[in-house]
mmCIF file of C-alpha atoms in Angstrom:
data_model
loop_
_atom_site.group_PDB
_atom_site.id
_atom_site.type_symbol
_atom_site.label_atom_id
_atom_site.label_comp_id
_atom_site.label_asym_id
_atom_site.label_seq_id
_atom_site.Cartn_x
_atom_site.Cartn_y
_atom_site.Cartn_z
ATOM 1 C CA MET Q 1 119.414 112.917 69.746
ATOM 2 C CA SER Q 2 121.477 114.733 67.111
ATOM 3 C CA LYS Q 3 124.995 113.754 66.131
ATOM 4 C CA GLU Q 4 126.278 116.978 67.691
ATOM 5 C CA CYS Q 5 124.629 116.177 71.033
ATOM 6 C CA PHE Q 6 126.054 112.661 71.019
ATOM 7 C CA THR Q 7 129.532 113.999 70.248
ATOM 8 C CA TYR Q 8 129.303 116.525 73.076
ATOM 9 C CA LEU Q 9 128.264 113.838 75.550
ATOM 10 C CA LEU Q 10 131.047 111.571 74.363
ATOM 11 C CA GLU Q 11 133.694 114.230 74.962
ATOM 12 C CA LYS Q 12 132.194 115.124 78.327
ATOM 13 C CA LEU Q 13 132.107 111.524 79.544
ATOM 14 C CA LYS Q 14 135.255 110.224 77.844
ATOM 15 C CA PRO Q 15 137.475 110.429 80.975
ATOM 16 C CA ASP Q 16 135.156 107.930 82.689
ATOM 17 C CA LEU Q 17 134.385 105.802 79.623
ATOM 18 C CA THR Q 18 137.996 105.253 78.563
ATOM 19 C CA LYS Q 19 139.308 102.008 80.040
ATOM 20 C CA LYS Q 20 142.881 100.771 80.213
ATOM 21 C CA ILE Q 21 144.186 98.289 77.672
ATOM 22 C CA THR Q 22 145.263 95.022 79.256
ATOM 23 C CA ARG Q 23 147.190 92.113 77.811
ATOM 24 C CA PHE Q 24 144.104 89.951 78.145
ATOM 25 C CA GLN Q 25 141.596 91.969 76.124
ATOM 26 C CA LYS Q 26 140.985 95.198 74.271
ATOM 27 C CA PRO Q 27 138.606 97.503 76.200
ATOM 28 C CA ILE Q 28 135.219 98.523 74.856
ATOM 29 C CA SER Q 29 135.525 101.957 73.258
ATOM 30 C CA PRO Q 30 133.920 105.053 74.848
ATOM 31 C CA ILE Q 31 131.662 105.552 71.817
ATOM 32 C CA GLU Q 32 130.306 102.010 72.116
ATOM 33 C CA ARG Q 33 129.819 102.315 75.874
ATOM 34 C CA LEU Q 34 127.803 105.514 75.431
ATOM 35 C CA ALA Q 35 125.788 103.973 72.586
ATOM 36 C CA VAL Q 36 124.926 100.935 74.711
ATOM 37 C CA CYS Q 37 123.724 103.095 77.598
ATOM 38 C CA LEU Q 38 121.648 105.437 75.434
ATOM 39 C CA ARG Q 39 120.129 102.466 73.607
ATOM 40 C CA PHE Q 40 119.021 101.010 76.939
ATOM 41 C CA LEU Q 41 117.538 104.293 78.178
ATOM 42 C CA ALA Q 42 115.878 105.243 74.894
ATOM 43 C CA THR Q 43 114.335 101.861 74.055
ATOM 44 C CA GLY Q 44 114.005 99.998 77.324
ATOM 45 C CA ASP Q 45 115.366 96.886 75.604
ATOM 46 C CA SER Q 46 116.562 94.185 77.973
ATOM 47 C CA PHE Q 47 120.254 93.647 78.668
ATOM 48 C CA LYS Q 48 119.905 90.350 76.818
ATOM 49 C CA THR Q 49 118.563 92.014 73.652
ATOM 50 C CA ILE Q 50 121.269 94.688 73.718
ATOM 51 C CA SER Q 51 123.983 92.105 74.337
ATOM 52 C CA PHE Q 52 122.965 90.326 71.118
ATOM 53 C CA SER Q 53 122.909 93.594 69.143
ATOM 54 C CA PHE Q 54 126.359 94.709 70.295
ATOM 55 C CA ARG Q 55 127.837 91.209 70.675
ATOM 56 C CA LEU Q 56 128.656 91.798 74.291
ATOM 57 C CA GLY Q 57 128.101 89.720 77.385
ATOM 58 C CA HIS Q 58 124.955 90.252 79.445
ATOM 59 C CA SER Q 59 126.935 91.263 82.535
ATOM 60 C CA THR Q 60 129.112 93.575 80.422
ATOM 61 C CA VAL Q 61 126.045 95.448 79.180
ATOM 62 C CA ALA Q 62 124.794 95.800 82.753
ATOM 63 C CA GLU Q 63 128.147 97.181 83.917
ATOM 64 C CA ILE Q 64 128.277 99.642 81.008
ATOM 65 C CA VAL Q 65 124.762 100.969 81.658
ATOM 66 C CA HIS Q 66 125.236 101.432 85.385
ATOM 67 C CA SER Q 67 128.693 103.030 85.169
ATOM 68 C CA THR Q 68 127.710 105.324 82.278
ATOM 69 C CA CYS Q 69 124.583 106.548 84.093
ATOM 70 C CA ARG Q 70 126.760 107.430 87.067
ATOM 71 C CA SER Q 71 129.174 109.244 84.772
ATOM 72 C CA ILE Q 72 126.323 111.266 83.224
ATOM 73 C CA VAL Q 73 125.301 112.441 86.685
ATOM 74 C CA LYS Q 74 128.881 113.133 87.744
ATOM 75 C CA ARG Q 75 129.947 115.058 84.641
ATOM 76 C CA LEU Q 76 126.751 116.793 83.508
ATOM 77 C CA LYS Q 77 124.423 117.442 86.450
ATOM 78 C CA LYS Q 78 126.260 120.489 87.792
ATOM 79 C CA ASP Q 79 126.008 122.150 84.359
ATOM 80 C CA VAL Q 80 122.365 121.456 83.465
ATOM 81 C CA MET Q 81 120.824 121.183 86.943
ATOM 82 C CA PRO Q 82 122.868 123.625 89.041
ATOM 83 C CA GLN Q 83 122.106 124.712 92.582
ATOM 84 C CA PRO Q 84 119.437 127.446 92.307
ATOM 85 C CA THR Q 85 120.394 131.038 93.046
ATOM 86 C CA GLU Q 86 118.211 134.058 93.824
ATOM 87 C CA GLU Q 87 118.737 135.253 90.263
ATOM 88 C CA MET Q 88 117.580 131.887 88.884
ATOM 89 C CA TRP Q 89 114.439 131.935 91.036
ATOM 90 C CA ARG Q 90 113.547 135.446 89.863
ATOM 91 C CA LYS Q 91 114.074 134.460 86.221
ATOM 92 C CA THR Q 92 111.863 131.396 86.709
ATOM 93 C CA ALA Q 93 109.139 133.564 88.264
ATOM 94 C CA GLU Q 94 109.298 135.918 85.282
ATOM 95 C CA ASP Q 95 108.880 132.952 82.923
ATOM 96 C CA PHE Q 96 105.860 131.584 84.808
ATOM 97 C CA GLU Q 97 104.248 135.021 84.804
ATOM 98 C CA LYS Q 98 104.884 135.534 81.096
ATOM 99 C CA LEU Q 99 104.128 132.019 79.837
ATOM 100 C CA ARG Q 100 101.452 130.838 82.289
ATOM 101 C CA GLY Q 101 100.016 133.992 83.822
ATOM 102 C CA PHE Q 102 100.800 132.955 87.396
ATOM 103 C CA PRO Q 103 102.895 135.582 89.240
ATOM 104 C CA ASN Q 104 105.557 134.937 91.898
ATOM 105 C CA CYS Q 105 105.689 131.254 90.916
ATOM 106 C CA ILE Q 106 109.131 129.634 91.061
ATOM 107 C CA GLY Q 107 108.256 126.096 90.034
ATOM 108 C CA ALA Q 108 105.684 123.352 89.545
ATOM 109 C CA LEU Q 109 105.956 120.346 91.861
ATOM 110 C CA ASP Q 110 104.827 116.782 91.305
ATOM 111 C CA GLY Q 111 105.864 113.249 92.050
ATOM 112 C CA LYS Q 112 105.507 110.003 90.138
ATOM 113 C CA HIS Q 113 105.848 106.341 90.968
ATOM 114 C CA PHE Q 114 108.254 104.489 88.656
ATOM 115 C CA VAL Q 115 107.256 100.831 88.566
ATOM 116 C CA ILE Q 116 110.017 98.352 89.427
ATOM 117 C CA GLU Q 117 110.391 94.612 89.848
ATOM 118 C CA ALA Q 118 109.768 93.607 93.459
ATOM 119 C CA PRO Q 119 113.219 93.737 95.130
ATOM 120 C CA ALA Q 120 114.342 90.592 96.919
ATOM 121 C CA ASN Q 121 113.658 90.528 100.671
ATOM 122 C CA SER Q 122 112.132 94.023 100.576
ATOM 123 C CA GLY Q 123 108.783 93.094 102.074
ATOM 124 C CA SER Q 124 106.151 95.734 101.342
ATOM 125 C CA ILE Q 125 108.216 98.936 101.586
ATOM 126 C CA TYR Q 126 108.113 99.481 97.801
ATOM 127 C CA PHE Q 127 104.452 98.399 97.475
ATOM 128 C CA ASN Q 128 102.257 101.401 96.618
ATOM 129 C CA TYR Q 129 98.556 102.261 96.621
ATOM 130 C CA LYS Q 130 98.270 101.121 92.977
ATOM 131 C CA HIS Q 131 99.340 97.620 94.065
ATOM 132 C CA THR Q 132 102.667 97.774 92.244
ATOM 133 C CA PHE Q 133 106.238 98.111 93.492
ATOM 134 C CA SER Q 134 107.739 101.515 92.834
ATOM 135 C CA ILE Q 135 110.326 104.192 93.498
ATOM 136 C CA VAL Q 136 109.196 107.822 93.672
ATOM 137 C CA LEU Q 137 110.637 110.751 91.732
ATOM 138 C CA LEU Q 138 109.731 114.114 93.239
ATOM 139 C CA ALA Q 139 110.503 116.953 90.830
ATOM 140 C CA LEU Q 140 110.357 120.735 90.731
ATOM 141 C CA VAL Q 141 110.073 122.016 87.146
ATOM 142 C CA ASP Q 142 110.540 125.474 85.610
ATOM 143 C CA ALA Q 143 108.419 127.138 82.926
ATOM 144 C CA CYS Q 144 110.530 125.569 80.144
ATOM 145 C CA TYR Q 145 109.943 121.934 81.206
ATOM 146 C CA LYS Q 146 113.390 121.625 82.817
ATOM 147 C CA PHE Q 147 113.975 119.997 86.184
ATOM 148 C CA ILE Q 148 115.138 122.563 88.750
ATOM 149 C CA ALA Q 149 115.571 119.990 91.506
ATOM 150 C CA VAL Q 150 114.720 116.318 91.910
ATOM 151 C CA ASP Q 151 114.586 113.867 94.774
ATOM 152 C CA ILE Q 152 114.645 110.167 93.958
ATOM 153 C CA GLY Q 153 114.394 106.983 95.954
ATOM 154 C CA ALA Q 154 111.416 107.304 98.295
ATOM 155 C CA TYR Q 155 109.701 103.979 98.912
ATOM 156 C CA GLY Q 156 106.466 103.406 97.026
ATOM 157 C CA ARG Q 157 104.488 102.734 100.220
ATOM 158 C CA ASN Q 158 105.366 106.087 101.826
ATOM 159 C CA SER Q 159 102.534 108.572 102.270
ATOM 160 C CA ASP Q 160 102.839 111.376 99.770
ATOM 161 C CA GLY Q 161 102.955 114.181 102.312
ATOM 162 C CA GLY Q 162 105.581 112.164 104.123
ATOM 163 C CA ILE Q 163 107.676 111.901 100.951
ATOM 164 C CA LEU Q 164 107.865 115.685 100.644
ATOM 165 C CA ALA Q 165 108.477 116.212 104.357
ATOM 166 C CA GLN Q 166 111.225 113.593 104.572
ATOM 167 C CA CYS Q 167 113.129 114.223 101.344
ATOM 168 C CA ASN Q 168 115.981 116.699 101.024
ATOM 169 C CA LEU Q 169 113.996 118.949 98.654
ATOM 170 C CA GLY Q 170 111.080 119.188 101.077
ATOM 171 C CA LYS Q 171 113.328 119.875 104.054
ATOM 172 C CA ARG Q 172 115.128 122.675 102.223
ATOM 173 C CA LEU Q 173 111.821 124.237 101.196
ATOM 174 C CA GLU Q 174 110.592 124.043 104.779
ATOM 175 C CA ASN Q 175 113.687 125.519 106.408
ATOM 176 C CA GLY Q 176 114.271 128.141 103.705
ATOM 177 C CA THR Q 177 117.734 127.069 102.555
ATOM 178 C CA LEU Q 178 117.030 127.049 98.802
ATOM 179 C CA ARG Q 179 118.026 130.720 98.406
ATOM 180 C CA VAL Q 180 114.474 131.728 97.475
ATOM 181 C CA PRO Q 181 114.015 135.547 97.582
ATOM 182 C CA MET Q 182 111.620 137.053 100.134
ATOM 183 C CA GLY Q 183 108.896 137.888 97.613
ATOM 184 C CA LYS Q 184 107.587 141.019 95.916
ATOM 185 C CA ASN Q 185 104.450 142.955 95.071
ATOM 186 C CA LEU Q 186 102.192 141.206 92.598
ATOM 187 C CA PRO Q 187 102.296 142.817 89.101
ATOM 188 C CA GLY Q 188 100.296 146.019 88.776
ATOM 189 C CA SER Q 189 99.341 146.099 92.454
ATOM 190 C CA SER Q 190 100.596 147.045 95.909
ATOM 191 C CA THR Q 191 99.816 143.571 97.270
ATOM 192 C CA PHE Q 192 102.894 141.779 98.580
ATOM 193 C CA ALA Q 193 103.134 138.007 98.157
ATOM 194 C CA PRO Q 194 105.889 135.455 98.718
ATOM 195 C CA TYR Q 195 107.387 133.376 95.951
ATOM 196 C CA VAL Q 196 105.553 130.054 95.782
ATOM 197 C CA ILE Q 197 105.564 126.736 94.007
ATOM 198 C CA VAL Q 198 102.381 125.105 92.690
ATOM 199 C CA GLY Q 199 101.241 121.540 93.215
ATOM 200 C CA ASP Q 200 98.118 119.394 93.192
ATOM 201 C CA GLU Q 201 96.005 117.870 95.965
ATOM 202 C CA ALA Q 202 98.725 115.339 96.778
ATOM 203 C CA PHE Q 203 100.691 118.026 98.610
ATOM 204 C CA PRO Q 204 99.937 119.987 101.778
ATOM 205 C CA LEU Q 205 99.108 123.679 101.574
ATOM 206 C CA LYS Q 206 102.082 125.744 102.776
ATOM 207 C CA THR Q 207 103.040 129.410 102.649
ATOM 208 C CA TYR Q 208 105.492 128.418 99.897
ATOM 209 C CA LEU Q 209 103.307 125.722 98.262
ATOM 210 C CA MET Q 210 99.933 126.428 96.681
ATOM 211 C CA ARG Q 211 97.437 123.632 96.057
ATOM 212 C CA PRO Q 212 93.883 123.878 94.641
ATOM 213 C CA TYR Q 213 90.806 124.617 96.695
ATOM 214 C CA PRO Q 214 88.780 121.445 97.380
ATOM 215 C CA GLY Q 215 86.103 120.872 94.770
ATOM 216 C CA HIS Q 216 83.168 121.341 97.144
ATOM 217 C CA GLN Q 217 84.407 124.868 97.958
ATOM 218 C CA THR Q 218 84.337 125.997 94.325
ATOM 219 C CA THR Q 219 80.682 125.229 93.561
ATOM 220 C CA ASP Q 220 79.405 128.714 94.361
ATOM 221 C CA ASP Q 221 82.671 130.657 94.354
ATOM 222 C CA ALA Q 222 83.855 131.895 90.961
ATOM 223 C CA ASN Q 223 87.082 133.307 92.385
ATOM 224 C CA LYS Q 224 88.107 129.945 93.838
ATOM 225 C CA THR Q 225 87.253 128.263 90.546
ATOM 226 C CA ASN Q 226 89.368 130.831 88.719
ATOM 227 C CA PHE Q 227 92.268 130.270 91.136
ATOM 228 C CA ASN Q 228 92.137 126.508 90.575
ATOM 229 C CA HIS Q 229 92.117 127.027 86.811
ATOM 230 C CA ARG Q 230 95.076 129.396 86.870
ATOM 231 C CA LEU Q 231 97.015 127.114 89.208
ATOM 232 C CA SER Q 232 96.287 124.175 86.906
ATOM 233 C CA LEU Q 233 97.704 126.066 83.910
ATOM 234 C CA ALA Q 234 100.953 126.604 85.786
ATOM 235 C CA ARG Q 235 101.095 123.150 87.365
ATOM 236 C CA ARG Q 236 100.527 121.402 84.040
ATOM 237 C CA LEU Q 237 104.148 122.124 83.129
ATOM 238 C CA VAL Q 238 105.438 119.449 85.482
ATOM 239 C CA GLU Q 239 102.962 116.899 84.085
ATOM 240 C CA ASN Q 240 104.202 117.740 80.603
ATOM 241 C CA ALA Q 241 107.825 117.425 81.722
ATOM 242 C CA PHE Q 242 107.152 113.899 82.982
ATOM 243 C CA GLY Q 243 105.409 113.145 79.694
ATOM 244 C CA ILE Q 244 108.404 114.328 77.682
ATOM 245 C CA LEU Q 245 110.715 112.285 79.909
ATOM 246 C CA THR Q 246 108.789 109.074 79.239
ATOM 247 C CA GLN Q 247 108.609 109.808 75.499
ATOM 248 C CA ARG Q 248 112.350 110.302 75.277
ATOM 249 C CA PHE Q 249 113.312 107.407 77.539
ATOM 250 C CA ARG Q 250 111.134 104.375 76.951
ATOM 251 C CA ILE Q 251 112.846 102.506 79.754
ATOM 252 C CA PHE Q 252 110.008 104.001 81.829
ATOM 253 C CA GLN Q 253 107.278 102.512 79.648
ATOM 254 C CA ARG Q 254 107.712 99.122 81.289
ATOM 255 C CA ARG Q 255 108.578 97.624 84.649
ATOM 256 C CA ILE Q 256 112.244 98.249 85.482
ATOM 257 C CA LYS Q 257 113.909 94.979 86.452
ATOM 258 C CA LEU Q 258 116.916 96.336 88.343
ATOM 259 C CA ALA Q 259 118.026 96.817 91.937
ATOM 260 C CA PRO Q 260 116.634 100.023 93.510
ATOM 261 C CA LYS Q 261 120.091 101.599 93.912
ATOM 262 C CA ASN Q 262 120.635 101.264 90.160
ATOM 263 C CA VAL Q 263 117.124 102.506 89.345
ATOM 264 C CA ASP Q 264 117.860 105.694 91.304
ATOM 265 C CA TYR Q 265 120.840 106.493 89.074
ATOM 266 C CA ILE Q 266 118.957 105.589 85.901
ATOM 267 C CA ILE Q 267 116.136 107.997 86.781
ATOM 268 C CA LEU Q 268 118.562 110.759 87.778
ATOM 269 C CA SER Q 269 120.671 110.340 84.632
ATOM 270 C CA THR Q 270 117.572 110.632 82.415
ATOM 271 C CA CYS Q 271 116.538 113.828 84.241
ATOM 272 C CA VAL Q 272 120.018 115.230 83.585
ATOM 273 C CA LEU Q 273 119.895 114.210 79.913
ATOM 274 C CA HIS Q 274 116.383 115.663 79.633
ATOM 275 C CA ASN Q 275 117.632 119.052 80.831
ATOM 276 C CA TYR Q 276 120.596 118.898 78.482
ATOM 277 C CA LEU Q 277 118.370 118.134 75.491
ATOM 278 C CA CYS Q 278 115.931 120.902 76.451
ATOM 279 C CA GLU Q 279 118.792 123.390 76.181
ATOM 280 C CA GLN Q 280 119.711 122.361 72.644
ATOM 281 C CA LYS Q 281 118.467 124.284 69.634
ATOM 282 C CA ASP Q 282 117.843 121.021 67.810
ATOM 283 C CA ASN Q 283 115.823 119.027 70.318
ATOM 284 C CA THR Q 284 113.904 117.063 67.637
ATOM 285 C CA GLY Q 285 110.946 119.386 68.188
ATOM 286 C CA LEU Q 286 109.706 117.306 71.085
ATOM 287 C CA VAL Q 287 109.593 120.130 73.601
ATOM 288 C CA ASN Q 288 108.395 122.844 71.237
ATOM 289 C CA HIS Q 289 105.686 120.883 69.459
ATOM 290 C CA SER Q 290 104.610 117.986 71.667
ATOM 291 C CA ALA Q 291 105.052 119.227 75.212
ATOM 292 C CA GLN Q 292 101.565 120.688 75.436
ATOM 293 C CA ASN Q 293 100.059 117.247 74.908
ATOM 294 C CA ALA Q 294 102.706 115.095 76.576
ATOM 295 C CA GLN Q 295 101.222 113.153 79.467
ATOM 296 C CA PRO Q 296 102.988 110.481 81.533
ATOM 297 C CA HIS Q 297 100.260 107.864 81.152
ATOM 298 C CA LEU Q 298 102.596 105.082 82.248
ATOM 299 C CA LEU Q 299 103.585 106.673 85.563
ATOM 300 C CA ASN Q 300 101.378 106.612 88.636
ATOM 301 C CA SER Q 301 100.558 109.914 90.328
ATOM 302 C CA LEU Q 302 100.906 110.558 94.033
ATOM 303 C CA ASN Q 303 97.893 109.958 96.242
ATOM 304 C CA VAL Q 304 95.812 112.819 97.664
ATOM 305 C CA GLN Q 305 97.289 114.294 100.856
ATOM 306 C CA PRO Q 306 94.855 115.097 103.705
ATOM 307 C CA GLY Q 307 95.672 117.420 106.569
ATOM 308 C CA ARG Q 308 94.952 120.816 108.050
ATOM 309 C CA PRO Q 309 97.219 123.638 106.804
ATOM 310 C CA ALA Q 310 98.348 126.515 109.003
ATOM 311 C CA ASN Q 311 96.413 129.785 108.933
ATOM 312 C CA ASP Q 312 99.346 131.583 107.275
ATOM 313 C CA ALA Q 313 99.119 129.192 104.321
ATOM 314 C CA PHE Q 314 95.381 129.856 103.945
ATOM 315 C CA ALA Q 315 96.085 133.584 103.980
ATOM 316 C CA VAL Q 316 98.691 133.348 101.215
ATOM 317 C CA ARG Q 317 96.313 131.350 99.020
ATOM 318 C CA GLU Q 318 93.561 133.899 99.636
ATOM 319 C CA THR Q 319 95.954 136.664 98.560
ATOM 320 C CA PHE Q 320 96.638 134.938 95.255
ATOM 321 C CA LYS Q 321 92.946 134.111 94.777
ATOM 322 C CA GLU Q 322 91.863 137.727 95.187
ATOM 323 C CA TYR Q 323 94.666 139.040 92.996
ATOM 324 C CA LEU Q 324 94.032 136.590 90.139
ATOM 325 C CA ALA Q 325 90.371 137.657 90.150
ATOM 326 C CA SER Q 326 91.316 141.349 89.940
ATOM 327 C CA THR Q 327 91.761 143.315 86.733
ATOM 328 C CA ALA Q 328 95.555 143.191 87.063
ATOM 329 C CA GLY Q 329 95.461 139.437 87.624
ATOM 330 C CA ARG Q 330 93.117 138.778 84.709
ATOM 331 C CA ASN Q 331 95.309 140.860 82.424
ATOM 332 C CA LEU Q 332 98.257 138.491 82.978
ATOM 333 C CA ILE Q 333 96.492 135.661 81.194
ATOM 334 C CA ARG Q 334 95.693 137.920 78.219
ATOM 335 C CA GLN Q 335 99.279 138.953 77.552
#
């Protein structure tokens, strides 16, 4: 993070980080509070290690981290992760078409398990299919690796289709309250298609959510193979975004030993900071030069979601499959 970025964050968060002077002790300065929090997020060092470095008490470091993460969400989220508008969705679709050759796409969806210490008296609700305890981050990402919307806090044991169906993001996609436009003709054709998001096999096929064709269906069908390839090019953006997140914030490169309610805010605050840093001209080159190869090796993917989609969803996928195999569709990838 550049000095300018740190200074901006300090000014933005200062109302929350400035504490009253008492006759018993001098408060910790806002600049030190922000430095402590960013050190924890960027390195993943334990509270004990950071307390030695800053000569602060262990409990003081914990309080600083948790309160500063909440302040980051409170003061910054509305600016860097605003509620989507129709104009924003259309701009995102233009970016996906231009950068990834997938038309009418308004986001790439994926979820990851963040490994945590087994919470006390939690039983098996956080225990996932990888035999670890985890909290799930479900994220919708634009064509520039930024998080459009996130949903955090699902239990690790939940089925993956259930996570999408039960979370606020999934419910808003299902009931159409995310202000997504109706759709438009695919470029260079008279074929109408809705705006869609792209995901992998972990998610159910919906009219608004495209997933790949099963592997056994692509053996003798070049058009289905082509569709899967084109969808993968677009969907890879969310994988890269998770990779960038874990590179920037090494707290996620080890088991997080905190209460789930605090882990939720830590994950959300890093997503907010990630978006803020993506918007900066000087972002240390991480997005521009390393995003293509960034993979979240230390996060567990969601499990494959079975189920029978509705006929309307099959029809939408067929529309995209046929278009992407057409001359107009092939030309998008050559631009």
